[in-house]
């Protein structure tokens, strides 16, 4: 790996695509891809232990699916608030960052250079994600552990927010490729499929499942209360 | 007004900003701004009559606030599905359109030229709006009229979808102006404040109010059922 010497921003000085994209101030990572991915994965895993300890004390009879939802929201809270918040805060100068999060974002950007180029959509969407879905994800975890009546409306809000942001994130990228022939990922399949497609697919599949759960549970209690109010049944 | 002769797309051939933006195939509107705005306002108003007739027959004791919510969702359904759906379907060739919706979009685009330039975010956001929030807005109106248990979860989904799309719509525009100095509105204050700010502000304020209502109502029924289940009260 090169040392921390800033490039001119022209292609050849940096590894990002499409060809010709300007990334001023780029400094090559000092950590390898394998080490960065490993640190990120271990970091995500480590979050589960304190979450488990707090959740099992707060609500000892927590069903497994509820424990998994709590894990998910704590993980989302950490990623949105700290990792995506880091990007939002530093979006004007991401290419020169050499701390752990800076190097992680540079590694991820091999699959999507918009994180290195102050792309307006990516910056705005990530800022909304960090400012709103980050803290609200922690709130969701708390509401699950306390069986709070606000849990399902908030779960629905956070999950739809994540889903819609992610749908636009994919859609705008594909639109640019189809209509303008601009691809933001390096041509190696690994980056596109493992970083860009796989990493973001979690925020399509899991929010959809949680929305399905929240809509179902909410409709069920409204139906229950309506039935009780109509005098047919006392719950 | 000029006749329907397509221009070269260069500035001077069209009235859109920023200076230098290319709008190939532009044909000047044949209807004046006042006529277009009047037709749009009357069109929106006309929707209320059949909605009122259907709603007052389906649920005669519909409270005023529920009637207003029904009006809102039917209006949203029409605008999202037909007007924004028209843009989504014709986004590659908006500047030459001379039918009513085409001329209305050209008039609106004086405040935001992204509708004339196949802007990736605008096309993707409008497509999601037309495909999902359009039909689901009609569904919301139906669910209100039938007091259906799915009403509040769906109202929350549609309202957050509208709100988030609109927040990104404003935010990306302001980001482009602040960071890159690109303004998509004509310099006259009227276009910016009356078309761009005012017309879109409805989809900030009203969805926020409806979300507040849905979150409150949902939390209330969950609290009611929880209280009943704990044996303190029978509802």
CSV table of C-alpha atoms in Angstrom, one decimal, chain A residues 72-73 76 80 155-164 166 200-215:
chain,number,residue,atom,x,y,z
A,72,UNK,CA,-31.1,-5.5,14.6
A,73,UNK,CA,-32.1,-2.0,15.9
A,76,UNK,CA,-28.7,-0.2,12.9
A,80,UNK,CA,-26.5,4.9,11.2
A,155,UNK,CA,-40.7,0.4,14.0
A,156,UNK,CA,-42.9,1.1,11.0
A,157,UNK,CA,-41.4,4.6,10.6
A,158,UNK,CA,-37.7,3.5,11.0
A,159,UNK,CA,-38.1,0.5,8.7
A,160,UNK,CA,-39.9,2.4,6.0
A,161,UNK,CA,-37.3,5.2,6.2
A,162,UNK,CA,-34.5,2.6,5.8
A,163,UNK,CA,-36.3,0.8,3.0
A,164,UNK,CA,-37.2,4.0,1.0
A,166,UNK,CA,-32.2,2.1,0.2
A,200,UNK,CA,-27.4,-2.9,1.2
A,201,UNK,CA,-29.8,-5.8,0.6
A,202,UNK,CA,-30.1,-6.3,4.4
A,203,UNK,CA,-31.9,-2.9,4.5
A,204,UNK,CA,-34.4,-4.1,2.0
A,205,UNK,CA,-35.2,-7.5,3.3
A,206,UNK,CA,-35.2,-6.9,7.1
A,207,UNK,CA,-37.2,-3.6,7.1
A,208,UNK,CA,-39.8,-5.3,4.8
A,209,UNK,CA,-40.2,-8.2,7.4
A,210,UNK,CA,-40.4,-5.7,10.3
A,211,UNK,CA,-43.0,-3.6,8.4
A,212,UNK,CA,-45.0,-6.7,7.7
A,213,UNK,CA,-44.9,-7.5,11.4
A,214,UNK,CA,-45.9,-4.0,12.5
A,215,UNK,CA,-48.7,-3.6,10.1
